[in-house]
């Protein structure tokens, strides 16, 4: 072996340990954090403080992770922005519906020229007028919509099914007296509330089967079912339904906060809350059998923000 070969071999032997040292030096920063690479350095600066005190959580974020997203249900979409300064002209159908909705009785609504309306739209609108007037004929009109062939119902069929659920649960909005407080509302009997649960479940099942849901009534039905379970004193299914709403993206986490406050025995005392845009109505005390979650009420700790419940997503019957 020549001198050149011996020199080259020795150089390679010296280069191998050197390369190992360089590689080890480069790997030191990766293994230096004993707690794992996923912990931010700011948590490791004061380890005692990090380990001895509970971190501040984000209830709104964690509420969306209580249950998995249901792929068969739509994801919540924020309401459209305010009407532009120059709204688009109404179609003949929209004009006829607006004229019918402006009336006070079913007879007045039926007298409106509804030539541009489909049969389903006319029947549903008559039911909506009866609903607003608390006319018992509302149920008959909604049933007539559902009796039509599926191809003729269009979107009105799902709305009629949802409105039937509201009728059965006695949901005619949240009354408010002059002092701003809400009176105790007498709810229907358990058998009728169970019928309402079934009506809302039909809405959910139809949407899961592929029925179009432009008004997000399936998500609103989850909230209505939760309300009924609260009225019946069934906290667990109510929490499950509100959690599903939150998982789908709807801002229903404050309803879960209300349930927590109720279970923990903390009183609710928000009263009437005024904002820059509208006045939200709240119950003077929270009870699953008396509080109407048209605006779900819970105590107002500084770490939480008071917001209205979002059943307003549903189309006004």
Short mmCIF file of C-alpha atoms in Angstrom, two decimals:
data_model
loop_
_atom_site.label_atom_id
_atom_site.label_comp_id
_atom_site.label_asym_id
_atom_site.label_seq_id
_atom_site.Cartn_x
_atom_site.Cartn_y
_atom_site.Cartn_z
CA UNK A 1 0.00 0.00 0.00
CA UNK A 2 1.42 3.33 -1.04
CA UNK A 3 1.90 6.32 1.21
CA UNK A 4 -1.00 8.07 -0.58
CA UNK A 5 -3.35 5.19 0.23
CA UNK A 6 -2.35 5.16 3.90
CA UNK A 7 -2.82 8.92 4.16
CA UNK A 8 -6.27 8.74 2.58
CA UNK A 9 -7.37 5.92 4.87
CA UNK A 10 -6.24 7.78 7.98
CA UNK A 11 -8.06 10.89 6.87
CA UNK A 12 -11.29 8.93 6.47
CA UNK A 13 -10.92 7.43 9.96
CA UNK A 14 -10.47 10.91 11.45
CA UNK A 15 -13.38 12.34 9.40
CA UNK A 16 -15.90 9.77 10.70
CA UNK A 17 -15.71 10.79 14.39
CA UNK A 18 -15.74 14.43 13.37
CA UNK A 19 -18.93 13.97 11.36
CA UNK A 20 -20.53 12.16 14.30
CA UNK A 21 -19.69 15.03 16.65
CA UNK A 22 -21.16 17.59 14.25
CA UNK A 23 -24.36 15.57 13.88
CA UNK A 24 -24.67 15.20 17.65
CA UNK A 25 -24.17 18.92 18.12
CA UNK A 26 -26.91 19.67 15.62
CA UNK A 27 -29.31 17.31 17.39
CA UNK A 28 -28.84 18.82 20.84
CA UNK A 29 -31.46 21.62 20.40
CA UNK A 30 -34.03 19.04 19.28
CA UNK A 31 -33.66 16.89 22.38
CA UNK A 32 -32.93 19.67 24.85
CA UNK A 33 -36.58 20.18 25.77
CA UNK A 34 -37.28 17.25 28.05
CA UNK A 35 -41.02 17.96 28.07
CA UNK A 36 -41.33 17.47 24.35
CA UNK A 37 -40.96 19.70 21.29
CA UNK A 38 -44.64 20.68 21.33
CA UNK A 39 -44.37 22.82 24.48
CA UNK A 40 -43.71 26.53 23.76
CA UNK A 41 -40.62 27.97 25.40
CA UNK A 42 -42.74 30.56 27.21
CA UNK A 43 -44.25 27.72 29.26
CA UNK A 44 -40.83 26.38 30.22
CA UNK A 45 -39.34 29.67 31.41
CA UNK A 46 -41.32 29.52 34.67
CA UNK A 47 -41.93 25.83 35.12
CA UNK A 48 -43.26 26.10 38.68
CA UNK A 49 -45.85 28.65 37.63
CA UNK A 50 -46.80 26.57 34.61
CA UNK A 51 -47.30 23.38 36.61
CA UNK A 52 -48.85 24.82 39.77
CA UNK A 53 -51.56 26.97 38.21
CA UNK A 54 -54.32 25.93 35.86
CA UNK A 55 -54.06 27.56 32.45
CA UNK A 56 -56.85 29.82 31.27
CA UNK A 57 -59.05 27.91 28.88
CA UNK A 58 -61.24 29.07 26.01
CA UNK A 59 -64.74 27.75 26.67
CA UNK A 60 -66.00 28.72 23.22
CA UNK A 61 -63.19 26.78 21.55
CA UNK A 62 -63.38 23.73 23.79
CA UNK A 63 -67.17 23.55 23.40
CA UNK A 64 -66.72 22.85 19.70
CA UNK A 65 -64.61 19.77 20.52
CA UNK A 66 -66.92 17.99 22.96
CA UNK A 67 -68.43 15.81 20.24
CA UNK A 68 -67.25 15.09 16.69
CA UNK A 69 -68.69 16.90 13.70
CA UNK A 70 -71.60 15.05 12.11
CA UNK A 71 -70.75 14.87 8.39
CA UNK A 72 -74.41 14.34 7.52
CA UNK A 73 -75.43 17.69 9.00
CA UNK A 74 -74.57 21.05 7.45
CA UNK A 75 -71.90 23.27 8.94
CA UNK A 76 -73.24 26.49 10.39
CA UNK A 77 -72.94 29.56 8.19
CA UNK A 78 -73.02 33.08 9.57
CA UNK A 79 -76.08 35.15 8.64
CA UNK A 80 -75.82 37.29 5.55
CA UNK A 81 -74.70 40.90 6.09
CA UNK A 82 -77.21 43.68 6.44
CA UNK A 83 -79.35 44.54 3.45
CA UNK A 84 -77.43 46.76 1.02
CA UNK A 85 -78.59 50.36 0.56
CA UNK A 86 -80.18 49.48 -2.77
CA UNK A 87 -81.90 46.10 -2.32
CA UNK A 88 -82.81 44.05 -5.33
CA UNK A 89 -86.46 44.31 -6.42
CA UNK A 90 -88.72 41.59 -5.09
CA UNK A 91 -89.88 38.83 -7.37
CA UNK A 92 -93.64 38.39 -7.90
CA UNK A 93 -93.56 35.45 -5.45
CA UNK A 94 -91.76 37.50 -2.80
CA UNK A 95 -94.17 40.38 -3.26
CA UNK A 96 -97.19 38.11 -2.81
CA UNK A 97 -95.68 36.53 0.31
CA UNK A 98 -94.85 39.95 1.77
CA UNK A 99 -98.41 41.14 1.18
CA UNK A 100 -99.85 38.03 2.82
CA UNK A 101 -97.50 38.26 5.80
CA UNK A 102 -98.50 41.88 6.35
CA UNK A 103 -102.09 40.83 7.10
CA UNK A 104 -103.45 40.07 10.56
CA UNK A 105 -105.80 37.17 9.88
CA UNK A 106 -105.94 34.10 7.68
CA UNK A 107 -108.99 35.49 5.88
CA UNK A 108 -107.14 38.68 4.96
CA UNK A 109 -104.11 36.70 3.80
CA UNK A 110 -106.25 34.36 1.72
CA UNK A 111 -107.82 37.37 -0.01
CA UNK A 112 -104.43 38.53 -1.33
CA UNK A 113 -103.84 37.80 -4.99
CA UNK A 114 -101.46 34.83 -4.78
CA UNK A 115 -101.45 34.02 -8.47
CA UNK A 116 -97.64 33.93 -8.60
CA UNK A 117 -97.30 31.52 -5.70
CA UNK A 118 -96.95 27.77 -5.79
CA UNK A 119 -99.52 25.82 -3.82
CA UNK A 120 -96.90 24.90 -1.20
CA UNK A 121 -95.82 28.53 -0.77
CA UNK A 122 -99.41 29.72 -0.43
CA UNK A 123 -100.36 27.07 2.12
CA UNK A 124 -97.23 27.64 4.17
CA UNK A 125 -97.71 31.41 4.19
CA UNK A 126 -101.32 30.99 5.33
CA UNK A 127 -100.02 28.75 8.09
CA UNK A 128 -97.42 31.36 9.01
CA UNK A 129 -100.08 34.05 9.31
CA UNK A 130 -102.19 31.73 11.46
CA UNK A 131 -99.13 30.91 13.56
CA UNK A 132 -98.43 34.59 14.22
CA UNK A 133 -102.07 35.12 15.20
CA UNK A 134 -102.03 31.95 17.36
CA UNK A 135 -104.84 30.63 15.19
CA UNK A 136 -105.26 26.85 15.68
CA UNK A 137 -105.68 26.45 11.93
CA UNK A 138 -101.92 26.90 11.52
CA UNK A 139 -101.33 23.19 12.07
CA UNK A 140 -103.82 22.30 9.34
CA UNK A 141 -102.06 24.47 6.77
CA UNK A 142 -98.64 23.04 7.61
CA UNK A 143 -100.06 19.52 7.40
CA UNK A 144 -101.48 20.32 3.96
CA UNK A 145 -98.01 21.35 2.81
CA UNK A 146 -96.60 18.03 4.01
CA UNK A 147 -99.43 16.15 2.29
CA UNK A 148 -98.33 17.45 -1.11
CA UNK A 149 -96.10 15.27 -3.31
CA UNK A 150 -92.44 15.67 -2.38
CA UNK A 151 -91.65 17.28 -5.73
CA UNK A 152 -94.22 20.02 -5.08
CA UNK A 153 -93.17 20.80 -1.52
CA UNK A 154 -89.82 22.34 -2.44
CA UNK A 155 -88.21 24.09 0.55
CA UNK A 156 -91.63 24.77 2.07
CA UNK A 157 -92.01 21.18 3.21
CA UNK A 158 -89.02 21.34 5.55
CA UNK A 159 -90.19 24.71 6.86
CA UNK A 160 -93.66 23.33 7.51
CA UNK A 161 -92.23 20.36 9.40
CA UNK A 162 -90.10 22.66 11.54
CA UNK A 163 -93.04 24.99 12.20
CA UNK A 164 -95.16 22.04 13.30
CA UNK A 165 -92.53 21.29 15.89
CA UNK A 166 -92.70 24.86 17.12
CA UNK A 167 -96.47 24.64 17.36
CA UNK A 168 -96.31 21.44 19.37
CA UNK A 169 -93.81 22.90 21.83
CA UNK A 170 -95.76 26.16 22.12
CA UNK A 171 -92.92 28.30 20.81
CA UNK A 172 -94.56 31.60 19.92
CA UNK A 173 -91.59 33.79 20.76
CA UNK A 174 -90.49 35.19 24.07
CA UNK A 175 -93.02 37.52 25.72
CA UNK A 176 -91.67 40.49 27.63
CA UNK A 177 -93.48 42.82 29.98
CA UNK A 178 -92.86 46.52 30.48
CA UNK A 179 -90.22 45.97 33.15
CA UNK A 180 -88.11 43.97 30.71
CA UNK A 181 -88.42 40.67 32.56
CA UNK A 182 -89.91 37.54 31.07
CA UNK A 183 -92.93 35.89 32.72
CA UNK A 184 -92.93 32.19 33.47
CA UNK A 185 -94.30 30.37 30.43
CA UNK A 186 -96.46 27.28 30.88
CA UNK A 187 -95.20 24.52 28.63
CA UNK A 188 -97.29 21.75 27.04
CA UNK A 189 -97.66 18.34 28.61
CA UNK A 190 -94.88 15.78 28.25
CA UNK A 191 -96.73 13.76 25.58
CA UNK A 192 -97.08 16.82 23.35
CA UNK A 193 -93.46 17.81 23.92
CA UNK A 194 -92.41 14.33 22.83
CA UNK A 195 -94.40 14.85 19.62
CA UNK A 196 -92.48 18.08 19.10
CA UNK A 197 -89.20 16.21 19.60
CA UNK A 198 -90.28 13.75 16.90
CA UNK A 199 -91.23 16.59 14.53
CA UNK A 200 -87.81 18.20 14.88
CA UNK A 201 -86.14 14.83 14.48
CA UNK A 202 -87.90 14.44 11.14
CA UNK A 203 -86.34 17.73 10.03
CA UNK A 204 -82.91 16.46 11.05
CA UNK A 205 -83.40 13.08 9.38
CA UNK A 206 -84.61 14.65 6.13
CA UNK A 207 -81.55 16.90 5.96
CA UNK A 208 -79.29 13.93 6.68
CA UNK A 209 -81.00 12.12 3.80
CA UNK A 210 -80.09 14.91 1.40
CA UNK A 211 -82.96 17.41 1.60
CA UNK A 212 -81.75 20.95 0.95
CA UNK A 213 -81.66 23.09 4.08
CA UNK A 214 -81.01 26.72 3.08
CA UNK A 215 -82.45 28.00 6.37
CA UNK A 216 -80.25 25.70 8.51
CA UNK A 217 -83.36 24.29 10.14
CA UNK A 218 -81.60 21.04 11.06
CA UNK A 219 -79.22 22.95 13.32
CA UNK A 220 -82.08 24.97 14.77
CA UNK A 221 -83.96 21.72 15.38
CA UNK A 222 -81.08 20.52 17.55
CA UNK A 223 -81.52 23.63 19.67
CA UNK A 224 -85.28 23.23 19.88
CA UNK A 225 -84.89 19.62 20.98
CA UNK A 226 -82.41 20.75 23.63
CA UNK A 227 -84.90 23.31 24.93
CA UNK A 228 -87.58 20.64 25.28
CA UNK A 229 -85.22 18.33 27.15
CA UNK A 230 -84.41 21.19 29.51
CA UNK A 231 -88.12 21.77 30.13
CA UNK A 232 -88.43 18.06 30.94
CA UNK A 233 -85.50 18.29 33.34
CA UNK A 234 -83.32 16.10 31.10
CA UNK A 235 -79.97 17.87 31.29
CA UNK A 236 -77.72 15.24 29.67
CA UNK A 237 -79.48 15.04 26.27
CA UNK A 238 -79.82 18.83 26.20
CA UNK A 239 -76.08 19.24 26.71
CA UNK A 240 -75.42 16.63 24.01
CA UNK A 241 -77.60 18.48 21.50
CA UNK A 242 -76.08 21.88 22.27
CA UNK A 243 -72.62 20.32 21.97
CA UNK A 244 -73.55 18.96 18.53
CA UNK A 245 -74.63 22.43 17.47
CA UNK A 246 -71.32 23.83 18.65
CA UNK A 247 -69.42 21.10 16.80
CA UNK A 248 -71.22 22.03 13.58
CA UNK A 249 -69.93 25.58 14.03
CA UNK A 250 -72.98 27.28 15.46
CA UNK A 251 -72.38 29.67 18.34
CA UNK A 252 -74.30 27.56 20.83
CA UNK A 253 -71.56 27.35 23.45
CA UNK A 254 -73.24 29.89 25.76
CA UNK A 255 -76.15 27.47 26.12
CA UNK A 256 -73.66 24.93 27.44
CA UNK A 257 -72.40 27.62 29.80
CA UNK A 258 -75.97 28.12 30.99
CA UNK A 259 -76.28 24.41 31.74
CA UNK A 260 -73.00 24.48 33.64
CA UNK A 261 -74.12 27.42 35.75
CA UNK A 262 -77.42 25.70 36.49
CA UNK A 263 -75.74 22.47 37.57
CA UNK A 264 -73.18 24.32 39.68
CA UNK A 265 -75.95 26.21 41.46
CA UNK A 266 -74.77 29.64 40.34
CA UNK A 267 -77.66 32.09 39.89
CA UNK A 268 -78.22 33.91 36.63
CA UNK A 269 -78.52 37.66 36.93
CA UNK A 270 -78.03 39.52 33.71
CA UNK A 271 -81.36 41.31 33.46
CA UNK A 272 -81.89 43.42 30.37
CA UNK A 273 -78.63 43.93 28.51
CA UNK A 274 -78.28 46.77 26.05
CA UNK A 275 -75.83 46.78 23.18
CA UNK A 276 -75.05 49.20 20.42
CA UNK A 277 -77.35 47.41 18.01
CA UNK A 278 -80.28 45.85 19.80
CA UNK A 279 -81.65 45.03 23.21
CA UNK A 280 -81.27 41.41 24.18
CA UNK A 281 -83.86 39.92 26.51
CA UNK A 282 -82.81 37.68 29.33
CA UNK A 283 -84.59 35.78 32.07
CA UNK A 284 -84.30 37.20 35.57
CA UNK A 285 -83.49 33.70 36.83
CA UNK A 286 -82.39 30.59 34.97
CA UNK A 287 -84.44 27.44 35.34
CA UNK A 288 -84.65 24.57 32.83
CA UNK A 289 -88.41 24.47 33.32
CA UNK A 290 -89.17 28.18 33.07
CA UNK A 291 -86.47 29.98 31.13
CA UNK A 292 -87.31 30.45 27.48
CA UNK A 293 -84.03 30.24 25.56
CA UNK A 294 -85.14 32.62 22.83
CA UNK A 295 -82.31 34.34 24.64
CA UNK A 296 -80.55 31.78 26.81
CA UNK A 297 -79.68 33.28 30.17
CA UNK A 298 -76.66 32.71 32.32
CA UNK A 299 -74.70 34.68 34.86
CA UNK A 300 -72.32 37.28 33.48
CA UNK A 301 -68.79 36.60 34.75
CA UNK A 302 -66.19 38.99 33.43
CA UNK A 303 -64.48 36.26 31.43
CA UNK A 304 -67.57 35.54 29.33
CA UNK A 305 -69.42 37.62 26.79
CA UNK A 306 -73.19 37.97 26.88
CA UNK A 307 -74.72 36.94 23.58
CA UNK A 308 -78.20 36.04 22.37
CA UNK A 309 -79.15 32.49 21.57
CA UNK A 310 -79.15 31.61 17.91
CA UNK A 311 -82.48 29.94 17.33
CA UNK A 312 -83.11 33.06 15.25
CA UNK A 313 -81.36 31.13 12.48
CA UNK A 314 -84.65 29.46 11.76
CA UNK A 315 -87.05 30.98 9.31
CA UNK A 316 -89.80 33.00 10.95
CA UNK A 317 -93.04 31.01 10.57
#
